Tab-separated table of C-alpha atoms and ligand atoms in Angstrom:
chain	number	residue	atom	x	y	z
A	804	MET	CA	-11.746	1.777	22.700
A	805	GLY	CA	-13.344	-1.313	24.073
A	806	LYS	CA	-13.953	-5.035	22.781
A	807	ILE	CA	-16.222	-4.371	19.130
A	808	PRO	CA	-18.104	-7.599	18.963
A	809	ASP	CA	-17.167	-9.277	16.306
A	810	SER	CA	-21.573	-8.863	14.644
A	811	HIS	CA	-20.988	-4.727	14.982
A	812	PRO	CA	-22.002	-4.124	11.215
A	813	ARG	CA	-18.531	-0.944	10.755
A	814	LYS	CA	-16.534	-3.028	13.425
A	815	ALA	CA	-13.264	-3.897	10.532
A	816	SER	CA	-13.455	0.191	10.140
A	817	LEU	CA	-13.495	1.203	13.415
A	818	LEU	CA	-10.932	-1.461	14.723
A	819	ALA	CA	-8.892	0.792	12.073
A	820	ARG	CA	-9.751	4.009	13.435
A	821	ALA	CA	-8.700	3.246	16.246
A	822	LYS	CA	-5.030	1.903	15.473
A	823	LEU	CA	-4.909	4.942	13.321
A	824	THR	CA	-5.342	7.153	16.617
A	825	GLN	CA	-2.828	4.976	18.719
A	826	ALA	CA	-0.411	5.217	16.378
A	827	GLY	CA	-1.445	8.993	15.590
A	828	ARG	CA	-0.675	9.445	19.652
A	829	GLU	CA	2.812	7.625	19.331
A	830	GLY	CA	3.751	10.078	16.587
A	831	LEU	CA	4.047	7.618	13.864
A	832	LEU	CA	1.777	9.630	10.981
A	833	ALA	CA	1.229	13.015	9.217
A	834	GLU	CA	-1.427	15.495	10.711
A	835	SER	CA	-2.915	14.849	7.669
A	836	ALA	CA	-3.444	10.572	7.600
A	837	MET	CA	-6.553	11.332	9.242
A	838	ILE	CA	-7.999	13.321	6.270
A	839	ALA	CA	-7.063	10.589	3.867
A	840	HIS	CA	-7.827	7.350	5.214
A	841	GLY	CA	-11.438	9.401	5.096
A	842	ARG	CA	-11.177	10.407	2.005
A	843	GLY	CA	-10.294	6.246	1.400
A	844	GLU	CA	-13.261	5.236	3.688
A	845	ALA	CA	-15.919	7.416	1.774
A	846	PHE	CA	-14.993	5.311	-0.941
A	847	ASP	CA	-14.511	1.894	0.574
A	848	TYR	CA	-18.131	3.117	2.011
A	849	LEU	CA	-19.207	2.659	-2.045
A	850	LEU	CA	-17.187	0.508	-2.941
A	851	GLY	CA	-18.588	-2.359	-0.903
A	852	GLU	CA	-16.203	-2.436	1.473
A	853	LYS	CA	-15.203	-6.083	-0.441
A	854	THR	CA	-12.168	-7.016	-2.397
A	855	SER	CA	-14.265	-6.603	-6.128
A	856	ASP	CA	-12.978	-9.340	-8.384
A	857	SER	CA	-11.991	-6.709	-10.806
A	858	ALA	CA	-8.905	-5.394	-8.128
A	859	LYS	CA	-8.489	-9.001	-7.623
A	860	THR	CA	-7.376	-9.047	-11.052
A	861	ALA	CA	-5.054	-6.231	-10.471
A	862	ILE	CA	-2.978	-7.264	-7.249
A	863	LYS	CA	-2.721	-10.606	-9.672
A	864	GLU	CA	-0.996	-8.539	-12.173
A	865	CYS	CA	0.523	-6.698	-9.236
A	866	ALA	CA	2.025	-10.015	-7.890
A	867	ALA	CA	3.304	-11.553	-11.491
A	868	ARG	CA	4.769	-7.898	-12.388
A	869	LEU	CA	6.952	-7.947	-8.498
A	870	LEU	CA	7.613	-11.602	-9.180
A	871	ALA	CA	9.127	-10.967	-12.829
A	872	ALA	CA	10.894	-7.710	-11.678
A	873	LYS	CA	14.668	-7.085	-11.369
A	874	ASN	CA	14.931	-5.101	-8.488
A	875	PRO	CA	10.885	-4.233	-6.903
A	876	ILE	CA	10.774	-2.626	-4.256
A	877	VAL	CA	8.022	-2.019	-1.547
A	878	SER	CA	7.446	1.716	-0.637
A	879	MET	CA	5.650	2.279	2.897
A	880	ASN	CA	4.193	5.257	4.438
A	881	GLY	CA	3.182	6.045	7.522
A	882	ASN	CA	-0.866	4.456	7.263
A	883	THR	CA	-0.263	1.549	4.781
A	884	THR	CA	2.592	0.596	8.038
A	885	VAL	CA	0.079	0.522	10.602
A	886	LEU	CA	-2.980	-0.950	9.001
A	887	ALA	CA	-1.276	-3.444	6.337
A	888	GLY	CA	2.474	-3.742	7.641
A	889	LYS	CA	2.182	-7.122	8.599
A	890	GLN	CA	0.773	-8.266	5.184
A	891	ALA	CA	3.406	-6.213	2.957
A	892	ILE	CA	6.167	-8.171	4.863
A	893	ARG	CA	4.944	-10.834	4.130
A	894	ALA	CA	4.605	-10.607	0.963
A	895	ALA	CA	8.404	-9.260	0.647
A	896	ALA	CA	9.144	-12.328	2.180
A	897	ILE	CA	7.712	-13.388	-0.702
A	898	ILE	CA	9.411	-11.645	-3.374
A	899	GLY	CA	12.258	-11.966	-1.672
A	900	CYS	CA	12.584	-7.423	-1.878
A	901	PRO	CA	12.537	-4.421	0.568
A	902	ILE	CA	10.708	-2.420	2.100
A	903	GLU	CA	11.551	1.448	2.096
A	904	VAL	CA	10.107	3.711	4.680
A	905	ASN	CA	9.493	6.728	2.656
A	906	ILE	CA	7.249	9.924	4.088
A	907	TYR	CA	5.992	12.647	2.712
A	908	TYR	CA	6.826	14.763	5.321
A	909	ARG	CA	9.735	13.229	6.732
A	910	THR	CA	10.783	13.636	9.993
A	911	PRO	CA	13.713	11.451	11.784
A	912	GLU	CA	11.555	11.047	14.724
A	913	ARG	CA	8.551	10.088	12.529
A	914	MET	CA	11.212	7.669	10.237
A	915	GLU	CA	12.583	6.029	12.821
A	916	LYS	CA	9.538	5.160	14.769
A	917	LEU	CA	8.134	3.368	10.849
A	918	ILE	CA	11.007	1.584	11.028
A	919	ALA	CA	10.841	0.399	14.478
A	920	ALA	CA	7.413	-0.692	14.501
A	921	LEU	CA	7.627	-2.699	10.462
A	922	GLU	CA	11.191	-4.052	12.716
A	923	SER	CA	8.817	-5.651	15.144
A	924	MET	CA	6.344	-6.588	13.162
A	925	LYS	CA	8.909	-8.514	11.199
A	926	GLU	CA	9.740	-10.327	15.173
A	927	LYS	CA	6.306	-10.540	15.738
A	928	ILE	CA	5.552	-12.341	12.577
A	929	ALA	CA	8.540	-14.699	12.592
A	930	ALA	CA	7.661	-16.013	15.929
A	931	GLU	CA	4.128	-17.818	14.575
A	932	VAL	CA	5.548	-19.355	11.327
A	933	ASP	CA	7.455	-22.197	9.961
A	934	GLU	CA	11.550	-22.134	9.884
A	935	GLU	CA	11.762	-21.664	6.268
A	936	THR	CA	9.218	-18.413	6.403
A	937	LYS	CA	11.173	-16.675	9.493
A	938	ALA	CA	14.065	-16.805	7.604
A	939	SER	CA	12.301	-14.831	4.214
A	940	VAL	CA	10.547	-12.862	6.969
A	941	MET	CA	13.826	-11.767	8.883
A	942	ALA	CA	15.667	-11.383	5.354
A	943	VAL	CA	13.316	-8.524	4.736
A	944	GLU	CA	15.142	-4.857	4.508
A	945	ILE	CA	13.342	-2.465	5.629
A	946	LEU	CA	15.624	0.781	4.017
A	947	GLY	CA	15.145	4.607	4.176
A	948	ALA	CA	17.137	5.657	7.360
A	949	ASN	CA	19.767	6.731	4.857
A	950	ALA	CA	18.212	8.945	2.844
A	951	ASP	CA	21.591	8.488	-0.499
A	952	GLY	CA	18.529	8.449	-3.191
A	953	LYS	CA	16.946	11.205	-4.620
A	954	ILE	CA	13.672	10.764	-6.995
A	955	ASP	CA	15.331	12.638	-10.419
A	956	GLY	CA	11.948	15.178	-11.477
A	957	LEU	CA	10.782	16.609	-7.351
A	958	GLU	CA	11.917	18.957	-5.360
A	959	GLY	CA	12.348	19.359	-2.055
A	960	PRO	CA	12.123	16.744	1.114
A	961	ARG	CA	9.893	14.684	-1.568
A	962	SER	CA	12.306	13.123	-4.323
A	963	ILE	CA	14.759	11.848	-0.969
A	964	CYS	CA	14.611	8.320	-0.967
A	965	SER	CA	16.981	5.164	-0.725
A	966	ARG	CA	19.612	4.471	-3.748
A	967	LYS	CA	19.204	1.230	-2.759
A	968	GLY	CA	15.863	1.277	-2.975
A	969	ILE	CA	12.746	3.061	-4.923
A	970	GLU	CA	16.119	5.129	-6.502
A	971	SER	CA	17.032	1.689	-7.760
A	972	ALA	CA	13.745	-0.117	-8.077
A	973	ASP	CA	12.606	-1.017	-11.284
A	974	VAL	CA	8.980	-1.999	-10.607
A	975	VAL	CA	7.474	-0.562	-7.025
A	976	LEU	CA	4.677	-0.815	-5.108
A	977	VAL	CA	3.781	2.332	-4.196
A	978	PRO	CA	0.089	1.945	-1.608
A	979	LEU	CA	-1.076	5.117	-0.843
A	980	GLU	CA	0.756	7.177	-3.506
A	981	ASP	CA	0.200	10.590	-3.740
A	982	GLY	CA	0.534	11.857	-7.379
A	983	ASP	CA	2.726	14.239	-8.030
A	984	ARG	CA	5.110	11.269	-6.599
A	985	CYS	CA	3.734	8.824	-8.832
A	986	GLU	CA	3.839	10.614	-11.730
A	987	ALA	CA	7.696	11.373	-11.353
A	988	LEU	CA	7.993	7.648	-10.700
A	989	VAL	CA	6.301	7.052	-13.836
A	990	ALA	CA	8.996	9.429	-15.368
A	991	LEU	CA	11.414	7.758	-14.341
A	992	GLY	CA	10.114	4.642	-16.533
A	993	LYS	CA	9.371	2.332	-13.891
A	994	GLN	CA	6.650	0.640	-13.118
A	995	VAL	CA	4.137	2.052	-11.141
A	996	LEU	CA	2.068	-0.097	-9.057
A	997	VAL	CA	-0.372	1.575	-6.156
A	998	VAL	CA	-3.113	0.951	-4.520
A	999	ASP	CA	-5.890	3.763	-3.931
A	1000	LEU	CA	-9.943	3.280	-3.335
A	1001	ASN	CA	-10.784	6.428	-4.925
A	1002	PRO	CA	-10.567	5.557	-8.820
A	1003	LEU	CA	-10.583	9.353	-9.964
A	1004	SER	CA	-6.773	9.800	-8.012
A	1005	ARG	CA	-4.538	11.469	-9.671
A	1006	THR	CA	-2.402	8.508	-8.361
A	1007	ALA	CA	-5.364	5.930	-9.926
A	1008	ARG	CA	-5.019	7.113	-13.328
A	1009	THR	CA	-0.942	8.149	-13.509
A	1010	ALA	CA	0.232	4.518	-12.158
A	1011	THR	CA	0.940	1.807	-13.979
A	1012	VAL	CA	-1.106	-0.844	-12.378
A	1013	THR	CA	-4.092	0.492	-10.150
A	1014	ILE	CA	-5.661	-1.889	-7.042
A	1015	VAL	CA	-8.849	-0.351	-6.812
A	1016	ASP	CA	-9.214	-1.529	-2.994
A	1017	GLU	CA	-8.214	-1.461	0.749
A	1018	VAL	CA	-4.559	-1.683	1.668
A	1019	ALA	CA	-5.032	-4.007	4.556
A	1020	ARG	CA	-7.811	-6.113	2.171
A	1021	ALA	CA	-5.216	-5.488	-1.513
A	1022	LEU	CA	-1.793	-7.077	0.415
A	1023	GLY	CA	-3.782	-10.079	2.274
A	1024	GLU	CA	-4.801	-11.228	-0.727
A	1025	MET	CA	-1.625	-10.471	-2.558
A	1026	GLU	CA	0.344	-12.457	-0.211
A	1027	GLU	CA	-1.927	-15.877	-1.706
A	1028	LEU	CA	-1.763	-14.506	-5.080
A	1029	LEU	CA	1.990	-14.481	-5.084
A	1030	LEU	CA	2.567	-18.250	-3.786
A	1031	GLN	CA	0.375	-18.695	-7.729
A	1032	ASN	CA	3.274	-17.708	-9.842
A	1033	PRO	CA	1.270	-15.727	-11.725
A	1034	GLN	CA	3.428	-14.040	-14.863
A	1035	PRO	CA	2.370	-10.666	-16.029
A	1036	THR	CA	0.186	-9.247	-19.356
A	1037	ASP	CA	-0.870	-6.500	-21.264
A	1038	TRP	CA	-2.418	-4.542	-18.563
A	1039	ASP	CA	-4.990	-2.418	-19.419
A	1040	ASN	CA	-5.097	0.113	-16.141
A	1041	GLN	CA	-8.501	2.671	-17.642
A	1042	LYS	CA	-10.294	-0.770	-17.528
A	1043	THR	CA	-9.852	-1.188	-14.005
A	1044	LEU	CA	-10.166	1.952	-12.993
A	1045	ARG	CA	-13.934	1.769	-14.773
A	1046	GLU	CA	-14.880	-0.713	-13.226
A	1047	ALA	CA	-13.977	0.574	-9.866
A	1048	LEU	CA	-16.221	3.377	-10.841
A	1049	GLU	CA	-19.342	1.172	-12.477
A	1050	ILE	CA	-19.515	-0.496	-9.363
A	1051	ILE	CA	-19.396	2.869	-6.768
A	1052	SER	CA	-22.552	4.379	-9.271
A	1053	ASP	CA	-24.522	0.100	-9.341
A	1054	SER	CA	-23.838	1.120	-5.365
A	1055	SER	CA	-27.423	3.122	-5.896
A	1056	LYS	CA	-28.783	-0.226	-6.596
A	1057	ARG	CA	-28.222	-1.274	-3.050
A	1058	ILE	CA	-30.721	0.767	-2.106
B	988	ATP	P1	-3.458	12.560	-5.465
B	988	ATP	O1	-2.625	13.435	-5.478
B	988	ATP	O2	-3.401	10.488	-6.402
B	988	ATP	O3	-4.888	13.068	-6.505
B	988	ATP	P2	-4.891	12.946	-3.498
B	988	ATP	O4	-5.016	13.976	-2.799
B	988	ATP	O5	-7.210	12.089	-3.705
B	988	ATP	O6	-3.897	12.087	-4.269
B	988	ATP	P3	-4.054	11.509	-0.960
B	988	ATP	O7	-4.372	13.189	0.246
B	988	ATP	O8	-2.518	12.253	-1.030
B	988	ATP	O9	-4.982	11.894	-1.824
B	988	ATP	O10	-4.061	10.650	-0.209
B	988	ATP	C1	-5.453	10.102	0.544
B	988	ATP	C2	-5.842	8.496	-0.944
B	988	ATP	O11	-5.167	7.101	-0.090
B	988	ATP	C3	-6.928	9.145	-1.456
B	988	ATP	O12	-7.558	8.394	-2.316
B	988	ATP	C4	-7.689	7.616	-0.323
B	988	ATP	O13	-8.731	7.454	-1.516
B	988	ATP	C5	-6.706	6.924	-0.697
B	988	ATP	N1	-6.970	5.980	0.384
B	988	ATP	C6	-7.021	5.932	2.537
B	988	ATP	N2	-6.793	4.606	2.617
B	988	ATP	C7	-6.620	4.239	1.755
B	988	ATP	C8	-6.765	2.960	2.556
B	988	ATP	N3	-6.850	2.315	3.974
B	988	ATP	N4	-6.386	1.776	1.274
B	988	ATP	C9	-6.855	1.877	-0.025
B	988	ATP	N5	-6.743	3.660	-0.325
B	988	ATP	C10	-6.625	4.275	0.947
């Protein structure tokens, strides 16, 4: 793809598509990745393609819960790695937690490629930051290669996880989780923090805290909020979903 001028109104969207197309060619994504992205794009359009104040409050709540957790984990799939891998690594470095690559359609090749992509992003970030930050970035462990854990309540490949990661975590940040797995993780007593542009998805409605925002924007914002050391609150997740739906219904006023 040629250079897109900064003034192009769809620049961010076109760049995200280009990144995913390239990653698809390189074998990092499942075939359904584009469909999932397309569903997200449609909701983002209706949400005005920006982080709402309501989403910002949810991001802050997630930051607080991750900082207060005993065993926090950030779980990444293909799309989140490609679109927001660097943001996730920077957030994990501040929290001091590992990242687990955990994908629905698990193949050894894709797992290897996604883990390698995150390791290479770590190196790139480390080359741009001061010594102290560099140490915390390089300390972010990328889990997932060792499928020695299980999400109880699920069957087959979707139940596979890392024992040191998702299985032993009390707070799981899983951007773009699927509804069944979200339910299973909540049923295990874990706090499940998700990023989902669709406020009506089963994931969005089941999670402990739902950030209704685009994943790269949300995780970029989280980095700043983590540094403010926020405290968890008594969270009403229905309220954040209703606020997102209000923004969507108000979108008719933009015409
Ligand atoms: P559920 O099982 O939770 O009802 P689903 O079947 O609607 O989910 P999936 O196909 O599993 O959805 O995953 C796609 C989800 O991810 C959609 O809800 C979509 O809005 C969301 N999504 C896609 N891309 C992004 C993105 N870049 N940022 C945030 N959310 C996204």
